[in-house]
Amino acid sequence: MNSPTDTFQRLLRELRISVTDRCNFRCPYCMPKELFGAEHHFLPRSSLLSFEEIHRITTVFTSLGVRKLRLTGGEPLLRRDLHRLIAMLAEIPQIDDLSLTTNGALLTREVAEKLKAAGLKRISISLDTLDDKVFQSMNGVEFPLGQVLQSIDHATAAGLAPVKVNMVVKRGVNDQAILPMARHFRDSGQILRFIEYMDVGNSNGWCYDHVLPSVELLQRIHQEFPIEALPSNHPGEVAKRWRYVDGAGEIGVITSVTEPFCEGCTRARISAAGTLHTCLFASHGHDLREPLRSDASDEQLRQLISGWWQQREDRYSALRTQQNTIPAKIEMSYIGG
Ligand code: SAM
Ligand code: SF4
Ligand code: SF4
């Protein structure tokens, strides 16, 4: 079957799969502890897609054009034996990029080596500050900073280099960490990426005043460490790349709010429960688990996905500024970042 295009002629090239809706952190911008407390109902195990189901659906997606795959969550390393899933996915010949996004809390040396040996190509580790006190309040569970810094080293030592370090910037909360983070990761071989704080989900109390536009962020860095723009690695690349003029490496900025990139968005997402979302900001999705569990053939699954993709009209970020109200959306911990 040919690769489908959506209503804006965008192909289907990338897939993000959330392997669990659970997390060991409670970052206020994602899973605030007031809303994700002890009484919160996470998905029962039987509702999660099994490794076999994830593998099968991924092969169907590759037959429709997907070449890049990222596992995420919730916290993906909470899913037991994740390396086994990675090994299964790494065998799919059409996948030329297999990556993982994690908060790093469970990324010991041994885990990093297992993931690498299983075939993981790249890893992104989230870290929003180098101030232990701020970090402990930003992860909501007082998790110590030192351990995440160690995880970054473990990933590097295991050969998952260059490790990408994702920093969500929230004005007034951690924007004072921009320069210390830049200073720390310059010359380290690790690529720091700044993400504009987004209005994902309905529970993080987002407002535009909390967004630090990337233009301002780049100015702050440029004043201390001159930078220059780099061309993108490939069409549809989400991060805009910059390099330090003195040769100390590169950084990236993800301008989802101030300069949306919906035009080139070729990404689909599957939630932990097996629902396909064609936009991070989707208010609804398409159930894949039911057909997977009721003996649909690969061809039937292909037809379903292809049909949904062809109807896709998503360009939430591009429209955001024109909208008076922000509709209800799926939580990011559920759909995967
Ligand atoms: N738990 C893993 C982690 O934190 O890396 C993976 C899932 S998390 C939802 C994926 C990414 O989304 C993380 O880098 C996180 O910082 C980012 N994220 C979560 N909420 C966000 C928000 N409101 N705006 C921008 N990025 C956000
Ligand atoms: Fe957990 Fe990642 Fe969300 Fe933080 S951003 S609460 S680590 S899923
Ligand atoms: Fe893609 Fe939706 Fe993000 Fe636009 S808002 S870039 S369509 S995920």
Short mmCIF file of C-alpha atoms and ligand atoms in Angstrom, two decimals:
data_model
loop_
_atom_site.label_atom_id
_atom_site.label_comp_id
_atom_site.label_asym_id
_atom_site.label_seq_id
_atom_site.Cartn_x
_atom_site.Cartn_y
_atom_site.Cartn_z
CA MET A 1 0.00 0.00 0.00
CA ASN A 2 1.21 3.51 -0.78
CA SER A 3 1.98 5.93 2.03
CA PRO A 4 -1.19 7.89 2.77
CA THR A 5 -1.18 11.69 2.88
CA ASP A 6 -3.45 13.79 5.07
CA THR A 7 -5.60 16.74 4.01
CA PHE A 8 -2.48 18.97 3.98
CA GLN A 9 -0.45 16.45 1.94
CA ARG A 10 1.61 15.41 4.96
CA LEU A 11 3.00 11.89 4.94
CA LEU A 12 3.05 9.51 7.89
CA ARG A 13 6.72 9.13 8.85
CA GLU A 14 7.08 9.10 12.62
CA LEU A 15 5.43 7.18 15.39
CA ARG A 16 5.57 7.80 19.13
CA ILE A 17 4.34 5.04 21.35
CA SER A 18 3.52 5.54 25.00
CA VAL A 19 4.26 2.26 26.77
CA THR A 20 2.69 3.24 30.10
CA ASP A 21 0.56 6.03 31.55
CA ARG A 22 2.31 5.71 34.92
CA CYS A 23 5.18 7.84 36.12
CA ASN A 24 7.47 7.97 39.14
CA PHE A 25 7.62 11.78 38.88
CA ARG A 26 4.87 14.35 39.32
CA CYS A 27 6.13 17.27 37.24
CA PRO A 28 3.59 20.05 37.83
CA TYR A 29 3.48 20.88 34.11
CA CYS A 30 2.56 17.31 33.19
CA MET A 31 1.15 15.23 36.07
CA PRO A 32 0.55 17.63 38.99
CA LYS A 33 0.43 15.63 42.22
CA GLU A 34 -2.82 17.26 43.29
CA LEU A 35 -4.51 15.62 40.29
CA PHE A 36 -2.45 12.45 40.02
CA GLY A 37 -2.58 11.39 43.66
CA ALA A 38 -2.98 8.00 45.34
CA GLU A 39 -6.60 7.77 44.26
CA HIS A 40 -5.84 8.34 40.57
CA HIS A 41 -6.79 5.37 38.44
CA PHE A 42 -4.04 4.36 36.08
CA LEU A 43 -4.71 1.86 33.36
CA PRO A 44 -4.86 -1.75 34.48
CA ARG A 45 -2.19 -3.96 32.94
CA SER A 46 -4.73 -5.69 30.73
CA SER A 47 -5.54 -2.37 29.06
CA LEU A 48 -1.95 -1.69 28.03
CA LEU A 49 -0.84 -2.88 24.64
CA SER A 50 1.37 -5.93 25.05
CA PHE A 51 4.87 -5.99 23.54
CA GLU A 52 3.56 -8.31 20.83
CA GLU A 53 0.72 -5.91 20.03
CA ILE A 54 3.10 -2.95 19.93
CA HIS A 55 5.42 -4.87 17.61
CA ARG A 56 2.61 -5.86 15.30
CA ILE A 57 1.07 -2.42 15.06
CA THR A 58 4.51 -0.92 14.43
CA THR A 59 5.06 -3.21 11.46
CA VAL A 60 1.71 -2.11 10.07
CA PHE A 61 2.74 1.52 10.49
CA THR A 62 6.05 0.91 8.73
CA SER A 63 4.15 -0.49 5.75
CA LEU A 64 2.40 2.91 5.61
CA GLY A 65 5.64 4.88 5.62
CA VAL A 66 6.80 5.17 9.23
CA ARG A 67 10.61 5.16 9.56
CA LYS A 68 11.17 6.82 12.95
CA LEU A 69 9.99 5.36 16.21
CA ARG A 70 10.18 6.81 19.71
CA LEU A 71 9.06 5.13 22.91
CA THR A 72 7.78 7.37 25.64
CA GLY A 73 5.17 7.53 28.42
CA GLY A 74 4.45 8.26 31.30
CA GLU A 75 7.84 6.98 32.29
CA PRO A 76 8.78 4.24 29.82
CA LEU A 77 11.42 2.67 32.07
CA LEU A 78 8.64 1.72 34.48
CA ARG A 79 7.50 -0.82 31.92
CA ARG A 80 9.09 -4.08 32.96
CA ASP A 81 11.66 -5.56 30.54
CA LEU A 82 11.46 -2.62 28.17
CA HIS A 83 14.71 -3.81 26.58
CA ARG A 84 12.80 -6.86 25.34
CA LEU A 85 10.38 -4.62 23.45
CA ILE A 86 13.29 -2.58 22.08
CA ALA A 87 14.92 -5.78 20.79
CA MET A 88 11.68 -6.76 19.04
CA LEU A 89 11.28 -3.34 17.44
CA ALA A 90 14.94 -3.07 16.45
CA GLU A 91 14.43 -6.09 14.20
CA ILE A 92 11.90 -4.30 12.01
CA PRO A 93 14.03 -3.48 8.97
CA GLN A 94 12.14 -0.34 7.89
CA ILE A 95 12.77 1.42 11.21
CA ASP A 96 15.92 3.48 10.80
CA ASP A 97 15.64 5.48 14.01
CA LEU A 98 14.64 3.96 17.34
CA SER A 99 14.74 6.27 20.35
CA LEU A 100 13.47 6.67 23.89
CA THR A 101 12.46 9.63 26.06
CA THR A 102 12.90 9.16 29.80
CA ASN A 103 13.18 11.15 33.00
CA GLY A 104 16.33 9.15 33.73
CA ALA A 105 15.37 8.15 37.28
CA LEU A 106 15.69 4.42 36.58
CA LEU A 107 18.52 4.63 34.08
CA THR A 108 21.31 2.78 35.85
CA ARG A 109 24.48 1.78 34.04
CA GLU A 110 23.10 -1.72 33.66
CA VAL A 111 19.77 -0.54 32.20
CA ALA A 112 21.54 1.79 29.75
CA GLU A 113 23.76 -1.06 28.57
CA LYS A 114 20.78 -3.40 28.17
CA LEU A 115 18.88 -0.82 26.11
CA LYS A 116 21.89 -0.22 23.89
CA ALA A 117 22.52 -3.94 23.42
CA ALA A 118 18.85 -4.43 22.52
CA GLY A 119 19.21 -1.98 19.63
CA LEU A 120 18.19 1.41 21.01
CA LYS A 121 19.81 4.09 18.84
CA ARG A 122 19.17 7.33 20.70
CA ILE A 123 17.96 8.56 24.05
CA SER A 124 16.56 11.86 25.32
CA ILE A 125 16.70 12.54 29.03
CA SER A 126 14.56 15.25 30.56
CA LEU A 127 16.21 17.71 32.91
CA ASP A 128 14.86 21.17 33.66
CA THR A 129 17.46 22.70 35.98
CA LEU A 130 20.82 22.15 37.69
CA ASP A 131 19.56 23.50 40.99
CA ASP A 132 18.83 20.49 43.19
CA LYS A 133 16.13 22.31 45.18
CA VAL A 134 14.32 23.55 42.07
CA PHE A 135 14.70 20.13 40.45
CA GLN A 136 13.21 18.37 43.44
CA SER A 137 10.20 20.67 43.39
CA MET A 138 9.85 20.43 39.60
CA ASN A 139 9.75 16.63 39.64
CA GLY A 140 7.15 16.68 42.41
CA VAL A 141 8.65 13.72 44.31
CA GLU A 142 11.91 15.27 45.58
CA PHE A 143 14.03 13.10 43.34
CA PRO A 144 17.70 14.13 43.63
CA LEU A 145 19.36 15.89 40.71
CA GLY A 146 22.66 13.99 41.06
CA GLN A 147 21.05 10.75 40.02
CA VAL A 148 19.74 12.15 36.75
CA LEU A 149 23.15 13.65 35.98
CA GLN A 150 24.60 10.20 36.56
CA SER A 151 22.02 8.68 34.23
CA ILE A 152 23.13 11.04 31.49
CA ASP A 153 26.68 9.77 31.99
CA HIS A 154 25.51 6.15 32.00
CA ALA A 155 23.71 6.64 28.70
CA THR A 156 26.78 8.28 27.20
CA ALA A 157 29.09 5.54 28.48
CA ALA A 158 26.76 2.87 27.11
CA GLY A 159 27.17 4.37 23.63
CA LEU A 160 23.80 6.07 23.33
CA ALA A 161 25.63 9.26 22.38
CA PRO A 162 24.94 11.98 21.64
CA VAL A 163 22.47 12.04 24.51
CA LYS A 164 19.85 14.74 24.13
CA VAL A 165 18.90 16.59 27.29
CA ASN A 166 15.39 18.06 27.15
CA MET A 167 14.69 21.13 29.23
CA VAL A 168 11.15 22.49 29.39
CA VAL A 169 11.43 26.20 30.10
CA LYS A 170 8.75 27.74 32.26
CA ARG A 171 9.14 31.47 32.77
CA GLY A 172 9.48 32.41 36.41
CA VAL A 173 10.05 28.79 37.43
CA ASN A 174 13.28 27.62 35.82
CA ASP A 175 14.26 30.22 33.23
CA GLN A 176 17.14 31.26 35.49
CA ALA A 177 18.58 27.81 34.75
CA ILE A 178 19.04 28.47 31.03
CA LEU A 179 22.59 29.81 31.24
CA PRO A 180 23.84 27.33 33.88
CA MET A 181 22.41 24.50 31.75
CA ALA A 182 24.04 25.90 28.60
CA ARG A 183 27.35 26.27 30.43
CA HIS A 184 27.16 22.75 31.88
CA PHE A 185 26.36 20.97 28.62
CA ARG A 186 28.67 22.98 26.35
CA ASP A 187 31.60 20.88 25.30
CA SER A 188 30.06 17.74 26.85
CA GLY A 189 29.04 16.12 23.59
CA GLN A 190 25.47 16.06 24.93
CA ILE A 191 22.91 18.14 23.07
CA LEU A 192 20.78 20.42 25.21
CA ARG A 193 17.34 21.16 23.79
CA PHE A 194 15.06 23.85 25.12
CA ILE A 195 11.34 23.16 24.85
CA GLU A 196 8.76 25.92 25.07
CA TYR A 197 6.25 25.18 27.79
CA MET A 198 3.14 23.91 26.03
CA ASP A 199 -0.57 23.85 26.76
CA VAL A 200 -0.80 20.08 26.58
CA GLY A 201 -3.59 18.38 28.51
CA ASN A 202 -5.99 20.25 30.77
CA SER A 203 -4.36 19.90 34.15
CA ASN A 204 -1.23 22.04 34.11
CA GLY A 205 -2.92 25.46 34.34
CA TRP A 206 -1.05 26.70 31.27
CA CYS A 207 -1.05 30.37 30.39
CA TYR A 208 0.97 32.26 27.83
CA ASP A 209 2.80 34.29 30.50
CA HIS A 210 4.63 31.09 31.47
CA VAL A 211 6.07 30.65 27.99
CA LEU A 212 9.55 32.00 27.39
CA PRO A 213 9.70 32.56 23.62
CA SER A 214 12.69 30.84 22.04
CA VAL A 215 13.79 34.11 20.43
CA GLU A 216 14.32 35.55 23.91
CA LEU A 217 16.02 32.38 25.10
CA LEU A 218 18.45 32.41 22.17
CA GLN A 219 19.26 36.09 22.84
CA ARG A 220 20.10 35.29 26.46
CA ILE A 221 22.45 32.50 25.38
CA HIS A 222 23.96 34.49 22.53
CA GLN A 223 24.93 37.33 24.90
CA GLU A 224 27.13 34.99 26.89
CA PHE A 225 28.03 32.33 24.33
CA PRO A 226 27.70 33.50 20.71
CA ILE A 227 25.70 31.04 18.61
CA GLU A 228 24.79 30.65 14.96
CA ALA A 229 22.01 28.76 13.21
CA LEU A 230 22.62 25.34 11.68
CA PRO A 231 20.63 23.79 8.85
CA SER A 232 18.19 21.06 9.84
CA ASN A 233 19.30 17.43 9.63
CA HIS A 234 16.21 16.35 7.74
CA PRO A 235 12.87 17.75 6.57
CA GLY A 236 10.28 17.89 9.35
CA GLU A 237 12.91 18.09 12.11
CA VAL A 238 11.19 19.51 15.16
CA ALA A 239 14.14 21.16 16.88
CA LYS A 240 15.82 24.16 15.31
CA ARG A 241 19.57 23.67 15.61
CA TRP A 242 22.17 26.20 16.71
CA ARG A 243 25.88 25.84 17.37
CA TYR A 244 28.30 27.67 19.58
CA VAL A 245 30.56 29.80 17.42
CA ASP A 246 33.58 28.71 19.47
CA GLY A 247 33.00 25.06 18.54
CA ALA A 248 31.62 23.92 21.91
CA GLY A 249 28.81 21.90 20.33
CA GLU A 250 25.18 22.45 19.44
CA ILE A 251 21.85 23.19 21.09
CA GLY A 252 18.28 22.89 19.87
CA VAL A 253 15.10 24.85 20.45
CA ILE A 254 11.61 23.48 20.10
CA THR A 255 9.37 26.41 19.35
CA SER A 256 6.02 24.63 19.52
CA VAL A 257 4.22 27.71 20.86
CA THR A 258 5.86 30.73 19.24
CA GLU A 259 6.74 29.22 15.84
CA PRO A 260 4.59 26.14 15.33
CA PHE A 261 5.73 23.52 12.86
CA CYS A 262 2.43 21.85 12.00
CA GLU A 263 3.08 22.27 8.29
CA GLY A 264 5.71 19.55 8.32
CA CYS A 265 4.19 17.38 11.04
CA THR A 266 4.35 13.74 9.93
CA ARG A 267 3.92 12.27 13.41
CA ALA A 268 1.34 9.95 14.87
CA ARG A 269 1.05 8.87 18.48
CA ILE A 270 -0.28 5.76 20.13
CA SER A 271 -1.34 5.98 23.75
CA ALA A 272 -0.56 3.27 26.29
CA ALA A 273 -4.10 1.96 25.83
CA GLY A 274 -3.65 1.64 22.10
CA THR A 275 -5.47 4.76 20.91
CA LEU A 276 -4.10 6.49 17.85
CA HIS A 277 -3.81 10.28 18.08
CA THR A 278 -2.87 12.27 15.04
CA CYS A 279 -1.93 15.37 17.08
CA LEU A 280 -0.36 15.95 20.49
CA PHE A 281 -3.29 18.24 21.26
CA ALA A 282 -6.00 15.89 20.06
CA SER A 283 -9.25 15.77 22.00
CA HIS A 284 -10.06 12.27 20.78
CA GLY A 285 -8.37 9.32 19.17
CA HIS A 286 -9.01 6.15 17.20
CA ASP A 287 -9.04 2.81 18.98
CA LEU A 288 -6.48 0.34 17.66
CA ARG A 289 -6.59 -2.06 20.57
CA GLU A 290 -10.03 -3.40 19.81
CA PRO A 291 -9.25 -4.37 16.20
CA LEU A 292 -5.85 -5.72 17.34
CA ARG A 293 -7.58 -7.94 19.86
CA SER A 294 -10.42 -9.03 17.61
CA ASP A 295 -8.32 -10.68 14.95
CA ALA A 296 -8.28 -7.88 12.39
CA SER A 297 -5.82 -8.74 9.62
CA ASP A 298 -2.79 -6.56 8.93
CA GLU A 299 -4.53 -5.39 5.78
CA GLN A 300 -7.63 -4.35 7.75
CA LEU A 301 -5.45 -2.45 10.23
CA ARG A 302 -3.67 -0.74 7.34
CA GLN A 303 -6.98 0.32 5.82
CA LEU A 304 -8.18 1.73 9.11
CA ILE A 305 -5.02 3.72 9.84
CA SER A 306 -4.71 4.91 6.28
CA GLY A 307 -8.32 6.12 6.29
CA TRP A 308 -7.85 8.02 9.55
CA TRP A 309 -4.63 9.58 8.31
CA GLN A 310 -6.24 10.70 5.08
CA GLN A 311 -8.90 12.56 7.10
CA ARG A 312 -6.31 14.26 9.31
CA GLU A 313 -6.71 18.03 9.54
CA ASP A 314 -4.66 18.68 12.70
CA ARG A 315 -2.70 21.88 13.05
CA TYR A 316 -3.52 22.79 16.59
CA SER A 317 -0.43 24.89 17.32
CA ALA A 318 -0.75 26.83 14.11
CA LEU A 319 -4.35 27.68 15.00
CA ARG A 320 -3.73 28.26 18.71
CA THR A 321 -3.42 32.00 18.45
CA GLN A 322 -6.69 32.31 16.55
CA GLN A 323 -8.63 30.27 19.09
CA ASN A 324 -10.68 31.95 21.78
CA THR A 325 -10.98 28.84 23.89
CA ILE A 326 -8.67 25.90 24.31
CA PRO A 327 -10.66 22.67 23.91
CA ALA A 328 -10.32 19.66 26.23
CA LYS A 329 -7.31 17.58 25.29
CA ILE A 330 -5.66 14.32 26.19
CA GLU A 331 -3.10 14.46 29.02
CA MET A 332 0.52 14.31 27.85
CA SER A 333 1.43 11.57 30.32
CA TYR A 334 -1.24 9.46 28.63
CA ILE A 335 -0.53 10.22 25.02
CA GLY A 336 3.26 10.50 25.37
CA GLY A 337 5.36 13.60 24.79
N1 SAM B 1 8.61 10.68 31.42
C1 SAM B 1 9.45 10.87 30.30
C2 SAM B 1 10.19 12.19 30.41
O1 SAM B 1 9.78 13.04 31.20
O2 SAM B 1 11.16 12.35 29.68
C3 SAM B 1 8.76 10.76 28.97
C4 SAM B 1 7.39 11.34 28.85
S1 SAM B 1 7.30 13.12 28.98
C5 SAM B 1 5.58 13.41 28.78
C6 SAM B 1 8.05 13.61 27.43
C7 SAM B 1 8.58 15.02 27.38
O3 SAM B 1 7.51 15.92 27.43
C8 SAM B 1 9.53 15.40 28.50
O4 SAM B 1 10.74 15.88 27.96
C9 SAM B 1 8.78 16.47 29.23
O5 SAM B 1 9.64 17.39 29.82
C10 SAM B 1 7.95 17.06 28.14
N2 SAM B 1 6.76 17.79 28.63
C11 SAM B 1 5.84 17.38 29.52
N3 SAM B 1 4.90 18.32 29.73
C12 SAM B 1 5.24 19.37 28.94
C13 SAM B 1 4.68 20.66 28.70
N4 SAM B 1 3.58 21.07 29.31
N5 SAM B 1 5.31 21.48 27.81
C14 SAM B 1 6.41 21.07 27.17
N6 SAM B 1 6.98 19.87 27.35
C15 SAM B 1 6.42 19.04 28.23
FE1 SF4 B 2 6.51 11.98 34.32
FE2 SF4 B 2 7.75 12.79 32.14
FE3 SF4 B 2 5.38 13.81 32.79
FE4 SF4 B 2 7.46 14.42 34.28
S1 SF4 B 2 7.18 14.94 32.12
S2 SF4 B 2 5.44 13.77 35.04
S3 SF4 B 2 8.65 12.60 34.18
S4 SF4 B 2 5.75 11.74 32.22
FE1 SF4 B 3 1.77 18.19 14.84
FE2 SF4 B 3 -0.41 18.77 16.26
FE3 SF4 B 3 2.00 19.58 17.10
FE4 SF4 B 3 0.88 20.72 14.95
S1 SF4 B 3 0.11 20.82 17.03
S2 SF4 B 3 3.03 20.04 15.15
S3 SF4 B 3 -0.18 18.96 14.05
S4 SF4 B 3 1.31 17.45 16.90
#
